[in-house]
Coordinates of C-alpha atoms in Angstrom, one line a residue:
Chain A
X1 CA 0.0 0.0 0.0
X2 CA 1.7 3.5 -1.1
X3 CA 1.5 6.1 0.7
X4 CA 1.8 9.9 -1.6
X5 CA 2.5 12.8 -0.1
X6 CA 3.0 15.9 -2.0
X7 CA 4.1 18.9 -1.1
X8 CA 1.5 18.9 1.9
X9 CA 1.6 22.1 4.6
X10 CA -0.5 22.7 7.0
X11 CA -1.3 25.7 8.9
X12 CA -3.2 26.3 12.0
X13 CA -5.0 29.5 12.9
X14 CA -2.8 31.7 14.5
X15 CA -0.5 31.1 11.1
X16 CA 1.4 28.6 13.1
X17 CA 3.2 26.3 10.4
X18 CA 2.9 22.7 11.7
X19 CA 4.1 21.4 8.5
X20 CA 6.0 23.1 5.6
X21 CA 6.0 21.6 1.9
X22 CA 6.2 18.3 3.2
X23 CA 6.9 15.3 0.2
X24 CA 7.6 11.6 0.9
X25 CA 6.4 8.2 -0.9
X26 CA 6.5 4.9 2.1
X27 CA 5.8 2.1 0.8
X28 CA 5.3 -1.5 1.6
X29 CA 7.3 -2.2 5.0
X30 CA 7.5 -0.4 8.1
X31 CA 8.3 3.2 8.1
X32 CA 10.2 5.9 11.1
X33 CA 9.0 9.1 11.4
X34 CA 11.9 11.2 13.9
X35 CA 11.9 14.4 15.0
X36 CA 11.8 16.2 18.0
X37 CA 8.7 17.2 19.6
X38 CA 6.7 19.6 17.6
X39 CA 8.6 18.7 14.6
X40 CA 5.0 17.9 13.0
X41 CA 5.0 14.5 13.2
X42 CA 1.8 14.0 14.7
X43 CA 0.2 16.5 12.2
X44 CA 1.1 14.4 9.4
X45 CA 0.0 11.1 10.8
X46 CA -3.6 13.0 11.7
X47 CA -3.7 14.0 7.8
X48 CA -3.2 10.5 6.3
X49 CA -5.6 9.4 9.3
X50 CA -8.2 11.7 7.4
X51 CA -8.6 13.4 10.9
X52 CA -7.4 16.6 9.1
X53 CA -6.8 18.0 5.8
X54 CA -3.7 19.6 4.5
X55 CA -4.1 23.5 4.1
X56 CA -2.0 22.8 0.8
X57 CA -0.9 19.6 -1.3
X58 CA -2.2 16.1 -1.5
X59 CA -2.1 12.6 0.3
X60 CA -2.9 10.0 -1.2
X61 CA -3.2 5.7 0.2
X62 CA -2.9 3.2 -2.3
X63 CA -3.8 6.2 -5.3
X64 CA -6.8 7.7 -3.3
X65 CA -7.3 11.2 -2.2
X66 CA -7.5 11.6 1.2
X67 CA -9.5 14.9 1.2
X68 CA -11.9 13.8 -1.6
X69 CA -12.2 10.4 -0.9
X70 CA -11.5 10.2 3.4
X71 CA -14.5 7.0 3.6
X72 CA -12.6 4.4 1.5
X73 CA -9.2 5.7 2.9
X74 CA -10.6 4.9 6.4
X75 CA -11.1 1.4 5.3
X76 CA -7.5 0.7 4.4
X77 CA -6.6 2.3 7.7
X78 CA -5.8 0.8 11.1
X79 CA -5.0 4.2 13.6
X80 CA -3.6 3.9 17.1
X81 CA -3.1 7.8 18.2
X82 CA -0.8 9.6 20.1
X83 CA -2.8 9.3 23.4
X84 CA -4.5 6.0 23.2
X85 CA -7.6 5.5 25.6
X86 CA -10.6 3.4 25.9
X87 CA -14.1 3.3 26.7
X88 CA -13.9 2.9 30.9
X89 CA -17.2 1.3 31.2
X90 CA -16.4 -1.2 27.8
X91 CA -14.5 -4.2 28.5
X92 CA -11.3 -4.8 26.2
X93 CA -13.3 -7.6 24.2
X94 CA -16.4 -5.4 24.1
X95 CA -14.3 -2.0 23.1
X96 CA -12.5 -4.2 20.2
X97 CA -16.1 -5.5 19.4
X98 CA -17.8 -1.7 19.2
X99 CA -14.6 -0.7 17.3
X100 CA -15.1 -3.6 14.7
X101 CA -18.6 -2.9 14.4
X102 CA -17.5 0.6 13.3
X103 CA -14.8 -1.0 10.8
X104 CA -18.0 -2.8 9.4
X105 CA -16.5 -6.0 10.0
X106 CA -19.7 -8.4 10.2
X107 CA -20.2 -11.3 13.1
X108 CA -18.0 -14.2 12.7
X109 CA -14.7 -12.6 11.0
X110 CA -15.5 -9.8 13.8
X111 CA -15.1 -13.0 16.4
X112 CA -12.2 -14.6 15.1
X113 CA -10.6 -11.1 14.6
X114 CA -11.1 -9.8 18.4
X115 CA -9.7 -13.3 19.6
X116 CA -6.4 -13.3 17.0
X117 CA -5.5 -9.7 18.2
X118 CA -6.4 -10.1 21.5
X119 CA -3.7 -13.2 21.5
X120 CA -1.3 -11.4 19.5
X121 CA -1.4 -8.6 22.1
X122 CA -1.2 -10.9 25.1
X123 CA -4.5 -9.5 26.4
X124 CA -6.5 -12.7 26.2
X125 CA -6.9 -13.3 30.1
X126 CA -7.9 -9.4 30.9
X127 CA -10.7 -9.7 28.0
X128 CA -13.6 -9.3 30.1
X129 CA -11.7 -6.6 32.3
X130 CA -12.8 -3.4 31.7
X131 CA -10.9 -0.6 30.3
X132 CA -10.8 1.3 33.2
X133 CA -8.6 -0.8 35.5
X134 CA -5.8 -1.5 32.2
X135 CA -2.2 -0.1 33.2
X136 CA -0.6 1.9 30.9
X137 CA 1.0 -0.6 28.8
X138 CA -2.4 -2.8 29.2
X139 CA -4.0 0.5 27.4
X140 CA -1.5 0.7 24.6
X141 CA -1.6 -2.7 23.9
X142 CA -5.5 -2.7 23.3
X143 CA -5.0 0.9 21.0
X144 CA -2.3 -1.6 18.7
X145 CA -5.1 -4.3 18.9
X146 CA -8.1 -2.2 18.1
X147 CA -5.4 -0.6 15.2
X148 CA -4.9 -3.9 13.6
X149 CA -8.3 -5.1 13.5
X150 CA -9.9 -5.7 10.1
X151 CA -6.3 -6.5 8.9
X152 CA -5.5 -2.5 7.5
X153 CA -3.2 -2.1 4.4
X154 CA -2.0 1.0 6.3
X155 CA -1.1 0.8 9.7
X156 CA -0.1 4.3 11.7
X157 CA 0.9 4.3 14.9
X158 CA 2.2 7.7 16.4
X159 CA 4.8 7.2 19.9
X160 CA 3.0 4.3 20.5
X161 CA 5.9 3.3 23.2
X162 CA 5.5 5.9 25.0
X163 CA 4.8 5.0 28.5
X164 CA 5.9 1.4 28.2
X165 CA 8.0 -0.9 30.3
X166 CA 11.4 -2.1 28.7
X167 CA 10.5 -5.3 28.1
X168 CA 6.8 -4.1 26.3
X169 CA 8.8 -1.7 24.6
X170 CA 10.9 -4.6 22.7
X171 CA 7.8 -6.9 22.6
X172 CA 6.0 -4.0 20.7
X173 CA 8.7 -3.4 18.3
X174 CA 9.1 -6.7 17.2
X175 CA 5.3 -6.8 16.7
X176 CA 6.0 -3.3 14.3
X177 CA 8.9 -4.9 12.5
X178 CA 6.6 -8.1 12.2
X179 CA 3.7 -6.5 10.9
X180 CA 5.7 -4.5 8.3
X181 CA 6.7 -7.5 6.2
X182 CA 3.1 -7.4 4.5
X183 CA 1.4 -3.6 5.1
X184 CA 2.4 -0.5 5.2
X185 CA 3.8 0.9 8.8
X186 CA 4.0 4.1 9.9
X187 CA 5.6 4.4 13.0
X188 CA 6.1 8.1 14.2
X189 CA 8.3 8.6 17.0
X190 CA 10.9 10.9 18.9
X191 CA 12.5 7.4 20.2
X192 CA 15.6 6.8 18.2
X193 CA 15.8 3.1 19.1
X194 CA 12.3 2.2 18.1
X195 CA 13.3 3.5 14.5
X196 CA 16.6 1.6 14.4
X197 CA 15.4 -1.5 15.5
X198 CA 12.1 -1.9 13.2
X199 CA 12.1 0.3 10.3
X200 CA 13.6 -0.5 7.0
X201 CA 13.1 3.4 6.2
X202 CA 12.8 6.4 8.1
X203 CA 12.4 10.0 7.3
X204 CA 13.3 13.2 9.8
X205 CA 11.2 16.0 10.4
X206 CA 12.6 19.6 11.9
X207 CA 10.2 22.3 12.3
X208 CA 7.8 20.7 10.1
X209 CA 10.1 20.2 7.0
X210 CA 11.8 16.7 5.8
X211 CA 15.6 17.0 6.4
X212 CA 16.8 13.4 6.0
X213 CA 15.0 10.8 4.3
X214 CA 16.6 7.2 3.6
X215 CA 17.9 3.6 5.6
X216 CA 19.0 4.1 9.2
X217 CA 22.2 2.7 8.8
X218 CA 22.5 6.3 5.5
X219 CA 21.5 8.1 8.9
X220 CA 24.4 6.6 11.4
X221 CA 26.2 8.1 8.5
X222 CA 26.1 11.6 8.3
X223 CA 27.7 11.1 11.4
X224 CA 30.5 9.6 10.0
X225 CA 34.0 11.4 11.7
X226 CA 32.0 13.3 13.7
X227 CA 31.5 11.6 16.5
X228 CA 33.7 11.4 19.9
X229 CA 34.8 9.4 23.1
X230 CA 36.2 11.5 25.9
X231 CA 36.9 11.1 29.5
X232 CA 36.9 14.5 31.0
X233 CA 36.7 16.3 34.5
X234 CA 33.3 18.4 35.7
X235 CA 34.7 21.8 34.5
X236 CA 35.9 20.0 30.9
X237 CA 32.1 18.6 30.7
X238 CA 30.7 22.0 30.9
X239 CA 32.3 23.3 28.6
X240 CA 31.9 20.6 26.4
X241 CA 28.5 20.9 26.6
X242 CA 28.6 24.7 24.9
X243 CA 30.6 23.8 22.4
X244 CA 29.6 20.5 21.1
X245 CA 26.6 18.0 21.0
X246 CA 26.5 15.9 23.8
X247 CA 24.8 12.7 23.1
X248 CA 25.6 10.6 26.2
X249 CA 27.7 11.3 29.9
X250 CA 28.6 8.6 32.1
X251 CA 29.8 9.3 35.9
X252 CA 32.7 6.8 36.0
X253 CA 33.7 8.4 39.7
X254 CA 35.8 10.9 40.8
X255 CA 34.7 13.8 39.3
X256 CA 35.2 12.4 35.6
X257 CA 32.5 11.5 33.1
X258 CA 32.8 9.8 29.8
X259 CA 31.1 11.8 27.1
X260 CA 30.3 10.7 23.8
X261 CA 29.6 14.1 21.6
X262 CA 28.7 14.6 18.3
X263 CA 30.9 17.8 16.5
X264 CA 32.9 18.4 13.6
X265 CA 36.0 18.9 15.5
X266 CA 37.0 17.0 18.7
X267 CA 36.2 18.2 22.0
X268 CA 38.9 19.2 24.7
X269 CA 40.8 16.3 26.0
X270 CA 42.2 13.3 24.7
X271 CA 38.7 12.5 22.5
X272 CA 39.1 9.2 20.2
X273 CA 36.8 8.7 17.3
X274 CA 33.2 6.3 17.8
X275 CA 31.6 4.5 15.4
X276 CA 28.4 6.6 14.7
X277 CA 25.0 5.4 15.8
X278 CA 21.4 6.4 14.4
X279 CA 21.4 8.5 17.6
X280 CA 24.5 10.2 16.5
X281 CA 23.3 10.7 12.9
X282 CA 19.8 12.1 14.3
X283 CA 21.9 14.1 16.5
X284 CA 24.3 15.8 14.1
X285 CA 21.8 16.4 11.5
X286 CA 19.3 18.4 14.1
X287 CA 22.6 20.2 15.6
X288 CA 22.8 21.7 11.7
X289 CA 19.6 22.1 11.3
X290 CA 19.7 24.7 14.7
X291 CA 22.9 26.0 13.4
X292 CA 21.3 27.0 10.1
X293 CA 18.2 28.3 11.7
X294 CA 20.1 30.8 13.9
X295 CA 21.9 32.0 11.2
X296 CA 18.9 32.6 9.0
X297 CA 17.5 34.5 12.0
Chain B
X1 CA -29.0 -5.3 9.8
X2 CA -27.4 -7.2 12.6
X3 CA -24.6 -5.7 12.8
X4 CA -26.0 -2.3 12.8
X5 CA -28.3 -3.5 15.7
X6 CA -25.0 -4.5 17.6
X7 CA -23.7 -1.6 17.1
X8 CA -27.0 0.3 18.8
X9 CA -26.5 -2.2 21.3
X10 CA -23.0 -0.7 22.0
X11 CA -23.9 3.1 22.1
X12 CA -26.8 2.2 24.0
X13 CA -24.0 0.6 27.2
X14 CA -22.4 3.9 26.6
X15 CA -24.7 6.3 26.4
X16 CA -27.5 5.3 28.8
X17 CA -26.5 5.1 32.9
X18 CA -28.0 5.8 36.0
X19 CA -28.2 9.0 35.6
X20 CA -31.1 8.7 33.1
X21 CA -32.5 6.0 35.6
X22 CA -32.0 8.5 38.5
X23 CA -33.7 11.3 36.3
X24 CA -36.8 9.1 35.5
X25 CA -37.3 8.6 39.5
X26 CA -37.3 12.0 40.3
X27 CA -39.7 12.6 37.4
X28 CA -42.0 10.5 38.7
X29 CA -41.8 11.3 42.4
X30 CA -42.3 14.9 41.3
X31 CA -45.7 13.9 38.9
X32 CA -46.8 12.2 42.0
X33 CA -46.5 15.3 44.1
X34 CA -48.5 17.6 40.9
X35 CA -51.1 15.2 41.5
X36 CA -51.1 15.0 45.1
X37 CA -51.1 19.1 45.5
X38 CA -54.8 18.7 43.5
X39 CA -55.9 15.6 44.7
X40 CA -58.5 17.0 47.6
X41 CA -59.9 19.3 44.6
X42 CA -60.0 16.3 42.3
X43 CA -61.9 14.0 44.6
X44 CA -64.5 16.9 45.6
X45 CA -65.0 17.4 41.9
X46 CA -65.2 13.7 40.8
X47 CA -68.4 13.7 43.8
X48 CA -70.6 16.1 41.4
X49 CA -68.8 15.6 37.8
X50 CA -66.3 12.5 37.1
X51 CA -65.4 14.7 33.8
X52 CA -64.7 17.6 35.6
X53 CA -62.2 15.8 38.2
X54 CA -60.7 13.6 35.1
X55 CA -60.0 16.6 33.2
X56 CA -58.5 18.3 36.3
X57 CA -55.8 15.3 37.1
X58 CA -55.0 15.1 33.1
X59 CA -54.3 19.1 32.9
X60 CA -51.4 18.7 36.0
X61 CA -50.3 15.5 34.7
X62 CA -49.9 17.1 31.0
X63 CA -48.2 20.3 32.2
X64 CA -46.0 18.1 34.8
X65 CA -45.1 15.8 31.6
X66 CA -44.2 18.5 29.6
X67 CA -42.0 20.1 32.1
X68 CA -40.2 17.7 33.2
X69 CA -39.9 14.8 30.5
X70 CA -38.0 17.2 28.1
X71 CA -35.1 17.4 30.6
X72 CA -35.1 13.5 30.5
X73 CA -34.6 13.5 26.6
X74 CA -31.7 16.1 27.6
X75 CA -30.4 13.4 29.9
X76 CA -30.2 11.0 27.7
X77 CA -28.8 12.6 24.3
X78 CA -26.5 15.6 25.2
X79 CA -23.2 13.1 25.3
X80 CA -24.0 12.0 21.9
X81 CA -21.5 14.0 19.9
X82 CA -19.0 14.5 22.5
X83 CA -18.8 11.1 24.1
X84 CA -15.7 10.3 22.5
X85 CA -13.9 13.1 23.0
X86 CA -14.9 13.1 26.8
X87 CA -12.9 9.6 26.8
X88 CA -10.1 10.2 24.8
X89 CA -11.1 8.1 22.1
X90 CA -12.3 10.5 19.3
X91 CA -9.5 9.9 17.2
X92 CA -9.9 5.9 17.1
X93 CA -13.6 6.1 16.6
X94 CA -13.5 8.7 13.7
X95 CA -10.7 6.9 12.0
X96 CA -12.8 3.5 12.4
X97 CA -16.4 5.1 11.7
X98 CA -17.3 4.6 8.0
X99 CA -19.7 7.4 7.8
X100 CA -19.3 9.5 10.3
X101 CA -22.3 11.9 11.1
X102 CA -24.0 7.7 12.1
X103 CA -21.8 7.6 15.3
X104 CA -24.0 10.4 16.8
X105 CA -26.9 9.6 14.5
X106 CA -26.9 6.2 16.5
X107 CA -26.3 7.6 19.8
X108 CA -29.4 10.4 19.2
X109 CA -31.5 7.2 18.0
X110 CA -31.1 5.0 21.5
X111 CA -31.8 8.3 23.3
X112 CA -34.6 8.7 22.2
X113 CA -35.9 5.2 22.1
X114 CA -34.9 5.2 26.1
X115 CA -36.5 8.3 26.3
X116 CA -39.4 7.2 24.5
X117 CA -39.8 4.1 26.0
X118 CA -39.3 5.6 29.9
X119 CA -42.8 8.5 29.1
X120 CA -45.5 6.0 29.1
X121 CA -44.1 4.4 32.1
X122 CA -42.6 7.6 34.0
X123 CA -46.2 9.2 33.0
X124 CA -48.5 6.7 33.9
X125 CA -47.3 4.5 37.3
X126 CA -47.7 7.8 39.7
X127 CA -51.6 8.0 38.6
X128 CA -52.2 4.4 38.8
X129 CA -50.0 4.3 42.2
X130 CA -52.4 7.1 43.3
X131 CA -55.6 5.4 42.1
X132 CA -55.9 8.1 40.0
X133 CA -58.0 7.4 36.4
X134 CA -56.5 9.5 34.0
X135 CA -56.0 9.3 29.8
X136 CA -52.7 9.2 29.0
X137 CA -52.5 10.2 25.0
X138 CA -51.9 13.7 25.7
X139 CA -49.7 13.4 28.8
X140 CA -47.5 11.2 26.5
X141 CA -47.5 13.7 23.4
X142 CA -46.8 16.6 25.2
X143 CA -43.2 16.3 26.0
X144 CA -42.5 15.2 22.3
X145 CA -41.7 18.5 20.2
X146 CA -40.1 20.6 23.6
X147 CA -38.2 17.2 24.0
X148 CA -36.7 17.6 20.3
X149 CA -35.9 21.0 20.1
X150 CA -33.9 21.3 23.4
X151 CA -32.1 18.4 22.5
X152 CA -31.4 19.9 19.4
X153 CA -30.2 22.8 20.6
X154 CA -27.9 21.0 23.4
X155 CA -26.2 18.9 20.8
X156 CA -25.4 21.6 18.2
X157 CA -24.3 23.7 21.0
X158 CA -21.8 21.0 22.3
X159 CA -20.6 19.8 18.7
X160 CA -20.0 23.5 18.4
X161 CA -18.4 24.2 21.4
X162 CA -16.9 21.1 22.1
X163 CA -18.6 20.4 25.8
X164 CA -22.0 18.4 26.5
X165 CA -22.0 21.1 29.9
X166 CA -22.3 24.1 27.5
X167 CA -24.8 22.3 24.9
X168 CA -27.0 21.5 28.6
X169 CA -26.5 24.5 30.0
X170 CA -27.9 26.8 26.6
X171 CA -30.4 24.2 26.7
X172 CA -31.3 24.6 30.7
X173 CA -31.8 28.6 29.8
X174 CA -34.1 27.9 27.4
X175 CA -36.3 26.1 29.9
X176 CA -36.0 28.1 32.6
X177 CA -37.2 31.3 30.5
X178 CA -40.0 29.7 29.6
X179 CA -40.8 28.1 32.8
X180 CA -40.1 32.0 34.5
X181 CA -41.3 34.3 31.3
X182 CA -43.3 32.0 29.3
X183 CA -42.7 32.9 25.5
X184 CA -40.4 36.1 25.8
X185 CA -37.1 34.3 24.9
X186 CA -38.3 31.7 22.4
X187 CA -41.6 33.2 20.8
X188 CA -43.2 31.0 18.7
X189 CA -40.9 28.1 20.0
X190 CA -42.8 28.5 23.3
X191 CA -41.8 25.0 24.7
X192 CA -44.6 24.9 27.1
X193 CA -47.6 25.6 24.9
X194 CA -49.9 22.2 25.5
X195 CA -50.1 22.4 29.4
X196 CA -49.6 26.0 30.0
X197 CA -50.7 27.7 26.7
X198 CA -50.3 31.2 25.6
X199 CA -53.4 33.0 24.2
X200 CA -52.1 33.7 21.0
X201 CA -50.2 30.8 20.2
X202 CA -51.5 28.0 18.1
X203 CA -50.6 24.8 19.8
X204 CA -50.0 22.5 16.1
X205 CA -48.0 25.6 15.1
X206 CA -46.0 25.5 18.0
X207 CA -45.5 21.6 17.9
X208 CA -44.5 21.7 14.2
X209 CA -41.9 24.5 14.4
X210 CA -40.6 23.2 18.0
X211 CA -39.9 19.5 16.2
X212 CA -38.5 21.4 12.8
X213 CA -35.6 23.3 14.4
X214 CA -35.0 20.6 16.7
X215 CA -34.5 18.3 13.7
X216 CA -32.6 21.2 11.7
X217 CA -30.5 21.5 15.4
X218 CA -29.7 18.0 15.5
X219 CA -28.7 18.0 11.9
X220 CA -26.3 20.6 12.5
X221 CA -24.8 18.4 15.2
X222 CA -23.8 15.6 13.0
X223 CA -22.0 17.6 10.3
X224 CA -20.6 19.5 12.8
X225 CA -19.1 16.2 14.8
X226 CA -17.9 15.1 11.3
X227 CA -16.1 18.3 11.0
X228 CA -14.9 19.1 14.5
X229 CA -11.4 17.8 15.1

């Protein structure tokens, strides 16, 4: 399922530019969408959900307008949003059954359907517990099975690890990765490890404009030389800290840290070279990004 | 069919809860007290004229139907286009919805068939409780038309503003203008005209407009839920 988007901004009143001439084609697979907070991640997932329209350009799923045609794009569509919740007073089987009755799925595939995702989320023994009582995770594991019922071509799901334990956090990406072999998955996040370890493609978004798009690994990239290993003192760190990106700081005792920073030269001390990491590649390319924004204003 | 039966079955779990229940009790209690404050009147009348005492009874038990059943429809409806939202779960709902405008549509339809279902009953145990022989036709009709224009106006109000308090709260004014200044506020929308009736107000009139804007209102809730981020 191909997902077109071309040259889509939006605007909210105010003139506040969540998204600036935005253009990307995701295909089959699963799909990263980085960025900061309030790069305009979730805006762009809301348009393709139809729960918007662009103020310019077009979307399109599988060749069909989103603003013309938002019904029949609905029905290729499985959504889990940004802040899942549930019915309190519905049960988890009974909130999956009203939202399959909405997805038009009729009696018996609706049946077999609750009972495959409610396995596949490991939520069979709390079916008959009401939404109410459901943790956190318990919650985000009913939005991903509530997303996935009816089998969507299209399957968005924005920070949908947010709020989870470790362990759910791996078991959920694993389910991402899995569920990307046959669909298309879009998985927006500001988590740089859910995007390395279950996207085949990702694409970065700064202040509402794409400024990377391609593998992870082309990502770790831009990194490339760029990235350092230091042991320092406390005054060292500080000023490390002005003058280049730090991406990690480890006490090791003492006074020291170990820093690992992301600049084009090397900090102060005796810095050795790293291999860069998606994290590092994120980092360097939103430390240019600020860099070129304050010094076009 | 069936599935769209289910799916009535669904809204109804969320939209109907002891609050309607609760409402429908004090309804009744307070019919039973109309009819108590007349029922020494009643019972001298029904020694010299039957008719007289009958049409004495139904006239309370209209204008106590009309009164008060209306607020019950209010009850019952005004969550219908902010439900989701209240819970956090408009986004999955309008992305799952087919057609849109028939997730309130449903909810306005079980509403209304609780609401419809609860006037005969609400209406009619307090008289027979009382021993009281009364007809019932008008008492039921009554509430109809006030019923659907102030649940009109409480739902567009909330789709527009976002908040079922708001939507029940313009509606609440409405009432209590006409219960205080009959007529000032709504003119020919009088909501009270079959059991206390202004001189120059036809009462079919009234009923027709009263049920037209309501069902204009309510149609200007759905497209506005379908639009409403």
């Amino acid at each position: 399922m191909d997902v077109a988007i071309k040259q889509v901004s939006k605007l909210y009143p105010g003139k506040v530019r969540a998204l600036d001439g935005v253009t990307l084609n995701i295909g089959t697979g699963t799909f990263g969408l980085l960025g900061p907070n309030g790069a305009g991640k979730t805006t762009l997932m809301r348009l393709v959900a139809t729960l918007d329209v662009p103020t310019r350009g077009e979307i399109t799923v599988g060749g069909i307008d989103c603003r013309r045609r938002p019904a029949e794009v609905r029905r290729l569509l499985g959504y889990l949003p940004q802040s899942f919740a549930a019915f309190r007073r519905l049960t988890a089987y009974e909130f999956l059954d009203y939202v399959g009755l909405l997805k038009g799925l009729d009696g018996p595939r609706r049946r077999r359907d609750i009972e495959r995702m409610l396995e596949l989320v490991g939520l069979t023994g709390a079916a008959r517990a009401r939404a109410g009582t459901f943790s956190g995770g318990m919650l985000q594991r009913l939005g991903i099975a509530q997303a996935l019922l009816g089998d969507p071509a299209l399957l968005i799901v924005d920070e949908p690890t947010a709020g989870l334990d470790p362990e759910e956090r791996v078991r959920f990406r694993n389910l991402l990765a899995e569920l990307g072999k046959d669909r298309t998955v879009i998985l927006s996040t500001h988590i740089v490890a859910d995007v390395e370890r279950a996207c085949r493609e990702l694409a970065l978004l700064a202040a509402g404009r794409v400024v990377f798009r391609g593998e992870p690994s082309e990502l770790a990239a831009l990194a490339a030389g760029a990235v350092w290993e230091v042991e320092v003192d406390e005054g060292t760190y500080e000023r490390t800290r002005l003058s280049h990106q730090v991406v990690s700081a480890v006490s090791t005792g003492g006074g020291r840290f170990r820093l690992r920073v992301v600049g084009e030269s090397p900090p102060p001390g005796a810095a050795g070279p790293a291999t860069p990491t998606l994290e590092d590649g994120y980092m360097a390319v939103m430390r240019r990004q600020q860099r070129a924004q304050q010094a076009a204003g | 069919m069936r599935r769209q039966l289910a799916l009535l079955g669904r809204e109804a779990r969320l939209m109907l809860g002891w609050g309607f229940l609760c409402f429908l009790v004090v309804a009744g209690f307070a019919l039973a007290v109309g009819l108590s404050s007349v029922e020494h009147e009643r019972r001298t009348l029904a020694a010299v004229d039957p008719g007289m005492a009958r049409a004495l009874a139904e006239r309370v038990g209209v204008r106590m139907g009309e009164l008060l059943m209306p607020l019950a429809a209010l009850v019952a409806s005004t969550h219908a286009v902010v439900l989701d939202r209240e819970n956090g779960v408009g986004e999955v709902v309008r992305t799952a919805a087919r057609w849109r405008p028939g997730v309130p549509l449903r909810r306005v339809l079980v509403a209304w068939a609780a609401f419809l279902a609860a006037i005969p009953v609400v209406l009619a145990v307090p008289p027979l409780l009382m021993g009281i022989d009364l007809g019932l036709g008008r008492m039921i009709l009554a509430p109809l038309a006030p019923a659907a224009f102030l649940t009109g106006l409480a739902l567009a109000v909330s789709a527009w503003l976002g908040s079922y308090v708001t939507g029940l709260a313009a509606a609440g004014m409405v009432w209590v203008s006409d219960l205080m200044r009959p007529g000032v506020l709504t003119g020919p929308l009088y909501l009270f005209q079959a059991g206390q009736p202004l001189a120059d107000l036809n009462l079919q009139a009234n009923r027709l407009l009263l049920v037209g804007a309501g069902a204009v209102l309510i149609a200007l809730a759905l497209g506005l839920y379908d639009r409403r981020a």
